mmCIF file of C-alpha atoms in Angstrom:
data_model
loop_
_atom_site.group_PDB
_atom_site.id
_atom_site.type_symbol
_atom_site.label_atom_id
_atom_site.label_comp_id
_atom_site.label_asym_id
_atom_site.label_seq_id
_atom_site.Cartn_x
_atom_site.Cartn_y
_atom_site.Cartn_z
ATOM 1 C CA MET A 1 0.000 0.000 0.000
ATOM 2 C CA ASN A 2 1.418 3.386 -0.938
ATOM 3 C CA ALA A 3 0.887 6.658 0.904
ATOM 4 C CA GLN A 4 -1.990 7.818 -1.297
ATOM 5 C CA GLU A 5 -3.841 4.530 -0.974
ATOM 6 C CA LEU A 6 -3.408 4.674 2.796
ATOM 7 C CA GLU A 7 -4.749 8.218 2.938
ATOM 8 C CA GLU A 8 -7.834 7.234 0.963
ATOM 9 C CA LYS A 9 -8.418 4.166 3.111
ATOM 10 C CA VAL A 10 -8.085 6.045 6.412
ATOM 11 C CA LYS A 11 -10.489 8.675 5.089
ATOM 12 C CA GLU A 12 -12.973 5.980 4.108
ATOM 13 C CA VAL A 13 -12.738 4.276 7.512
ATOM 14 C CA VAL A 14 -13.114 7.495 9.502
ATOM 15 C CA ALA A 15 -16.026 8.703 7.366
ATOM 16 C CA SER A 16 -17.776 5.374 7.794
ATOM 17 C CA VAL A 17 -17.548 5.516 11.592
ATOM 18 C CA ILE A 18 -18.681 9.148 11.704
ATOM 19 C CA GLY A 19 -21.503 8.354 9.306
ATOM 20 C CA ILE A 20 -20.781 10.795 6.490
ATOM 21 C CA SER A 21 -19.570 10.305 2.950
ATOM 22 C CA ALA A 22 -15.803 10.450 2.498
ATOM 23 C CA ASP A 23 -16.027 13.382 0.101
ATOM 24 C CA LYS A 24 -17.606 15.469 2.874
ATOM 25 C CA LEU A 25 -14.741 14.874 5.296
ATOM 26 C CA PRO A 26 -12.208 17.733 5.106
ATOM 27 C CA ALA A 27 -8.698 16.653 6.011
ATOM 28 C CA ASP A 28 -8.255 19.449 8.518
ATOM 29 C CA ALA A 29 -11.737 19.562 10.073
ATOM 30 C CA ASP A 30 -11.641 19.315 13.864
ATOM 31 C CA PHE A 31 -13.387 16.078 14.804
ATOM 32 C CA ALA A 32 -14.959 17.422 17.985
ATOM 33 C CA ARG A 33 -15.766 20.984 16.932
ATOM 34 C CA ASP A 34 -16.767 20.449 13.304
ATOM 35 C CA LEU A 35 -17.972 16.847 13.156
ATOM 36 C CA ASP A 36 -19.484 16.262 16.605
ATOM 37 C CA VAL A 37 -17.095 13.418 17.376
ATOM 38 C CA ASP A 38 -17.020 12.776 21.124
ATOM 39 C CA SER A 39 -14.493 10.721 23.071
ATOM 40 C CA MET A 40 -16.531 7.527 22.647
ATOM 41 C CA LYS A 41 -16.677 7.953 18.882
ATOM 42 C CA ALA A 42 -12.936 8.622 18.934
ATOM 43 C CA ILE A 43 -12.413 5.187 20.510
ATOM 44 C CA GLU A 44 -14.466 3.627 17.716
ATOM 45 C CA ILE A 45 -12.506 5.486 15.031
ATOM 46 C CA THR A 46 -9.275 4.268 16.601
ATOM 47 C CA GLY A 47 -10.528 0.685 16.759
ATOM 48 C CA ALA A 48 -11.665 0.795 13.126
ATOM 49 C CA ILE A 49 -8.257 2.039 11.971
ATOM 50 C CA GLU A 50 -6.549 -0.664 14.049
ATOM 51 C CA LYS A 51 -8.683 -3.438 12.555
ATOM 52 C CA THR A 52 -8.283 -2.149 8.992
ATOM 53 C CA PHE A 53 -4.517 -1.784 9.097
ATOM 54 C CA LYS A 54 -3.762 -4.465 11.722
ATOM 55 C CA ILE A 55 -1.931 -2.034 13.974
ATOM 56 C CA ILE A 56 -2.180 -1.059 17.640
ATOM 57 C CA ILE A 57 -2.677 2.627 18.371
ATOM 58 C CA PRO A 58 -1.301 3.495 21.810
ATOM 59 C CA GLU A 59 -3.985 4.689 24.207
ATOM 60 C CA GLU A 60 -2.236 7.966 24.875
ATOM 61 C CA GLU A 61 -2.483 8.852 21.164
ATOM 62 C CA ILE A 62 -6.276 8.687 20.997
ATOM 63 C CA ARG A 63 -6.970 12.109 22.473
ATOM 64 C CA LYS A 64 -4.292 13.614 20.215
ATOM 65 C CA ILE A 65 -6.082 12.556 17.022
ATOM 66 C CA ARG A 66 -8.229 15.609 16.366
ATOM 67 C CA THR A 67 -8.317 15.663 12.549
ATOM 68 C CA LEU A 68 -8.247 13.277 9.612
ATOM 69 C CA ASN A 69 -4.750 14.525 8.775
ATOM 70 C CA GLN A 70 -3.545 13.584 12.257
ATOM 71 C CA ALA A 71 -5.123 10.129 11.933
ATOM 72 C CA ILE A 72 -3.367 9.645 8.601
ATOM 73 C CA THR A 73 -0.016 10.841 9.953
ATOM 74 C CA LEU A 74 -0.197 8.497 12.942
ATOM 75 C CA THR A 75 -1.204 5.527 10.786
ATOM 76 C CA LYS A 76 1.687 6.200 8.426
ATOM 77 C CA GLN A 77 4.088 6.363 11.365
ATOM 78 C CA LEU A 78 2.878 3.067 12.784
ATOM 79 C CA LEU A 79 3.132 1.378 9.372
ATOM 80 C CA ASN A 80 6.402 3.131 8.538
ATOM 81 C CA ILE A 81 4.978 4.540 5.299
ATOM 82 C CA LYS A 82 6.234 7.944 4.110
ATOM 83 C CA MET B 1 -12.403 -20.913 33.338
ATOM 84 C CA HIS B 2 -15.571 -20.446 35.351
ATOM 85 C CA TRP B 3 -16.677 -17.407 37.322
ATOM 86 C CA ASP B 4 -19.648 -17.794 39.636
ATOM 87 C CA LYS B 5 -22.127 -15.135 40.671
ATOM 88 C CA GLU B 6 -20.079 -14.030 43.669
ATOM 89 C CA LYS B 7 -17.106 -13.313 41.431
ATOM 90 C CA ILE B 8 -19.409 -11.495 38.995
ATOM 91 C CA LYS B 9 -20.801 -9.378 41.835
ATOM 92 C CA SER B 10 -17.272 -8.382 42.749
ATOM 93 C CA ILE B 11 -16.947 -6.935 39.222
ATOM 94 C CA LEU B 12 -20.369 -5.550 38.293
ATOM 95 C CA PRO B 13 -22.215 -2.888 40.271
ATOM 96 C CA GLN B 14 -25.632 -4.309 39.314
ATOM 97 C CA ARG B 15 -27.577 -6.493 41.753
ATOM 98 C CA GLU B 16 -30.737 -8.601 41.578
ATOM 99 C CA PRO B 17 -33.212 -8.112 40.151
ATOM 100 C CA PHE B 18 -31.080 -6.208 37.665
ATOM 101 C CA LEU B 19 -28.111 -8.539 37.422
ATOM 102 C CA PHE B 20 -28.350 -10.380 34.105
ATOM 103 C CA ILE B 21 -25.334 -12.667 34.247
ATOM 104 C CA ASP B 22 -25.328 -15.936 36.211
ATOM 105 C CA GLU B 23 -21.882 -17.198 35.297
ATOM 106 C CA VAL B 24 -18.917 -16.560 33.043
ATOM 107 C CA ILE B 25 -17.818 -19.679 31.224
ATOM 108 C CA GLU B 26 -14.982 -18.513 28.963
ATOM 109 C CA VAL B 27 -12.420 -15.743 29.318
ATOM 110 C CA GLU B 28 -9.672 -14.636 26.971
ATOM 111 C CA GLU B 29 -8.339 -11.682 28.896
ATOM 112 C CA GLY B 30 -8.666 -8.483 26.920
ATOM 113 C CA LYS B 31 -10.149 -10.269 23.916
ATOM 114 C CA ARG B 32 -13.455 -12.035 24.609
ATOM 115 C CA VAL B 33 -15.706 -13.371 27.330
ATOM 116 C CA VAL B 34 -18.702 -15.696 27.232
ATOM 117 C CA ALA B 35 -21.409 -15.452 29.896
ATOM 118 C CA LYS B 36 -24.728 -17.174 30.611
ATOM 119 C CA LYS B 37 -28.096 -16.124 31.956
ATOM 120 C CA TYR B 38 -30.853 -18.630 32.676
ATOM 121 C CA LEU B 39 -34.304 -17.108 32.234
ATOM 122 C CA ASP B 40 -36.319 -18.393 35.138
ATOM 123 C CA PRO B 41 -40.036 -18.279 34.250
ATOM 124 C CA ALA B 42 -40.605 -16.711 37.684
ATOM 125 C CA LEU B 43 -38.660 -13.558 36.726
ATOM 126 C CA ASP B 44 -40.896 -10.589 37.416
ATOM 127 C CA PHE B 45 -40.723 -8.969 34.006
ATOM 128 C CA PHE B 46 -42.304 -11.991 32.320
ATOM 129 C CA LYS B 47 -45.533 -11.276 34.214
ATOM 130 C CA GLY B 48 -46.079 -8.056 32.332
ATOM 131 C CA HIS B 49 -44.189 -8.651 29.086
ATOM 132 C CA PHE B 50 -46.595 -10.013 28.072
ATOM 133 C CA PRO B 51 -49.476 -11.514 30.078
ATOM 134 C CA GLY B 52 -50.081 -14.975 28.646
ATOM 135 C CA ASN B 53 -47.261 -14.539 26.117
ATOM 136 C CA PRO B 54 -44.015 -14.056 28.052
ATOM 137 C CA VAL B 55 -40.945 -12.917 26.086
ATOM 138 C CA MET B 56 -37.772 -11.246 27.363
ATOM 139 C CA PRO B 57 -37.878 -7.475 26.689
ATOM 140 C CA GLY B 58 -35.307 -6.343 24.160
ATOM 141 C CA ALA B 59 -34.214 -3.615 26.576
ATOM 142 C CA LEU B 60 -33.184 -6.308 29.060
ATOM 143 C CA ILE B 61 -31.309 -8.267 26.395
ATOM 144 C CA ILE B 62 -29.391 -5.027 25.779
ATOM 145 C CA GLU B 63 -28.707 -4.784 29.521
ATOM 146 C CA ALA B 64 -27.408 -8.368 29.610
ATOM 147 C CA MET B 65 -25.169 -7.584 26.635
ATOM 148 C CA ALA B 66 -23.888 -4.410 28.286
ATOM 149 C CA GLN B 67 -23.086 -6.250 31.516
ATOM 150 C CA THR B 68 -21.121 -8.822 29.516
ATOM 151 C CA GLY B 69 -19.209 -5.929 27.976
ATOM 152 C CA LEU B 70 -18.276 -4.700 31.445
ATOM 153 C CA ILE B 71 -16.927 -8.139 32.345
ATOM 154 C CA LEU B 72 -14.760 -7.865 29.242
ATOM 155 C CA TYR B 73 -13.625 -4.418 30.383
ATOM 156 C CA TYR B 74 -12.632 -5.934 33.723
ATOM 157 C CA THR B 75 -10.429 -8.509 31.978
ATOM 158 C CA THR B 76 -8.843 -5.748 29.874
ATOM 159 C CA LYS B 77 -8.332 -3.002 32.461
ATOM 160 C CA PRO B 78 -8.466 -4.777 35.844
ATOM 161 C CA HIS B 79 -6.507 -2.043 37.623
ATOM 162 C CA ILE B 80 -9.274 0.432 36.758
ATOM 163 C CA ALA B 81 -12.226 -1.947 37.186
ATOM 164 C CA LYS B 82 -11.082 -2.946 40.675
ATOM 165 C CA THR B 83 -11.516 0.660 41.809
ATOM 166 C CA HIS B 84 -15.270 0.245 41.069
ATOM 167 C CA PRO B 85 -15.715 3.139 38.651
ATOM 168 C CA ASP B 86 -19.066 4.271 37.322
ATOM 169 C CA TYR B 87 -20.069 2.827 33.952
ATOM 170 C CA TYR B 88 -22.315 4.599 31.464
ATOM 171 C CA LEU B 89 -23.727 3.005 28.334
ATOM 172 C CA THR B 90 -23.284 5.761 25.749
ATOM 173 C CA SER B 91 -24.568 4.161 22.548
ATOM 174 C CA ILE B 92 -25.776 0.861 21.185
ATOM 175 C CA ASN B 93 -26.532 -0.407 17.729
ATOM 176 C CA VAL B 94 -28.534 -3.583 18.188
ATOM 177 C CA THR B 95 -30.356 -6.012 15.935
ATOM 178 C CA PHE B 96 -32.895 -8.456 17.354
ATOM 179 C CA LYS B 97 -33.310 -11.600 15.333
ATOM 180 C CA SER B 98 -35.501 -13.881 17.381
ATOM 181 C CA PRO B 99 -37.613 -13.757 20.580
ATOM 182 C CA VAL B 100 -36.275 -15.077 23.878
ATOM 183 C CA TYR B 101 -38.608 -17.055 26.122
ATOM 184 C CA PRO B 102 -38.824 -18.279 29.718
ATOM 185 C CA LYS B 103 -36.566 -21.304 30.368
ATOM 186 C CA ASP B 104 -34.146 -20.190 27.627
ATOM 187 C CA THR B 105 -30.505 -19.711 28.543
ATOM 188 C CA LEU B 106 -28.906 -16.655 27.004
ATOM 189 C CA ILE B 107 -25.312 -17.164 25.884
ATOM 190 C CA LEU B 108 -23.614 -13.773 25.645
ATOM 191 C CA GLU B 109 -20.283 -13.453 23.840
ATOM 192 C CA ALA B 110 -18.447 -10.124 23.935
ATOM 193 C CA HIS B 111 -15.496 -9.226 21.719
ATOM 194 C CA ASN B 112 -13.134 -6.326 22.267
ATOM 195 C CA PHE B 113 -13.329 -3.899 19.356
ATOM 196 C CA LYS B 114 -11.371 -1.248 21.269
ATOM 197 C CA ILE B 115 -11.160 -0.795 25.015
ATOM 198 C CA VAL B 116 -9.186 1.965 26.695
ATOM 199 C CA GLU B 117 -9.087 3.188 30.282
ATOM 200 C CA PHE B 118 -11.896 5.718 29.885
ATOM 201 C CA GLY B 119 -14.288 3.580 27.859
ATOM 202 C CA GLY B 120 -14.745 1.000 25.202
ATOM 203 C CA VAL B 121 -16.423 -0.343 22.104
ATOM 204 C CA VAL B 122 -17.532 -3.977 22.232
ATOM 205 C CA ASP B 123 -19.271 -6.307 19.806
ATOM 206 C CA ILE B 124 -21.664 -8.732 21.453
ATOM 207 C CA THR B 125 -23.653 -11.687 20.219
ATOM 208 C CA ALA B 126 -26.538 -13.205 22.190
ATOM 209 C CA LYS B 127 -27.533 -16.788 21.456
ATOM 210 C CA VAL B 128 -30.045 -19.333 22.686
ATOM 211 C CA LYS B 129 -28.449 -22.726 22.084
ATOM 212 C CA ASP B 130 -26.808 -22.219 18.690
ATOM 213 C CA LYS B 131 -29.270 -19.656 17.402
ATOM 214 C CA ILE B 132 -28.268 -15.983 17.316
ATOM 215 C CA VAL B 133 -31.068 -13.941 18.887
ATOM 216 C CA ALA B 134 -29.387 -10.517 18.914
ATOM 217 C CA THR B 135 -26.175 -8.750 17.912
ATOM 218 C CA SER B 136 -24.884 -5.385 19.021
ATOM 219 C CA ARG B 137 -22.064 -2.900 19.013
ATOM 220 C CA SER B 138 -22.087 -0.806 22.145
ATOM 221 C CA THR B 139 -19.932 1.922 23.582
ATOM 222 C CA PHE B 140 -19.563 2.760 27.246
ATOM 223 C CA ALA B 141 -17.763 5.378 29.275
ATOM 224 C CA VAL B 142 -15.826 4.650 32.454
ATOM 225 C CA VAL B 143 -15.610 7.369 35.082
ATOM 226 C CA THR B 144 -13.243 6.732 37.942
ATOM 227 C CA LYS B 145 -13.766 8.146 41.406
ATOM 228 C CA LYS B 146 -10.638 10.252 40.925
ATOM 229 C CA ASN B 147 -12.093 11.862 37.803
ATOM 230 C CA GLN B 148 -15.420 12.455 39.569
ATOM 231 C CA ASP B 149 -13.631 14.226 42.419
ATOM 232 C CA ALA B 150 -11.810 16.428 39.923
ATOM 233 C CA LYS B 151 -15.097 17.809 38.561
#
């Protein structure tokens, strides 16, 4: 999987959990402020990314993921994709 | 692995008549648990739901599922669960597939989708014998006494 494919897949996964179409998910929208994502939904987003990419996201990172871009960056780091 | 009701009461805050797990029969710590609940025909709710046609209310199947999820939380975060935090069911997406009757035994199997210290997402299947009667994904929040005091 290359970086672009990963970005698209993370976007698809996050949009699915939030319940919106991927094309309506801006990369820099604040999950909590702009998309009504609370801490419980953040856990579900994290779990969905973990299951999709077969990675473990450290618990302390969950509250730091506030945008799609941050979710993508963290996933890339954990998969060592640049 | 077998946990009896006394062990379950040391984990869950619920008590009769609102305790919906009799025993835990399988545990994979942090991954899955399987619990059982025998539906005694004398249970009070059968009298009114419905007179002459007793079936277990879906809301109580949800409660049994949620309690199984908390057992799974205990196996995942025992250091938090042993402080007896407050648990709040925050959302549930449930599908009921078949009615549940007196004398049935509910088999509740919870899988860890993602559990962290402050809450979790669990997938739960409820069966009677080998038949799936309900499935759910639920989320719950965990509020420790320390966090309550900080408010």
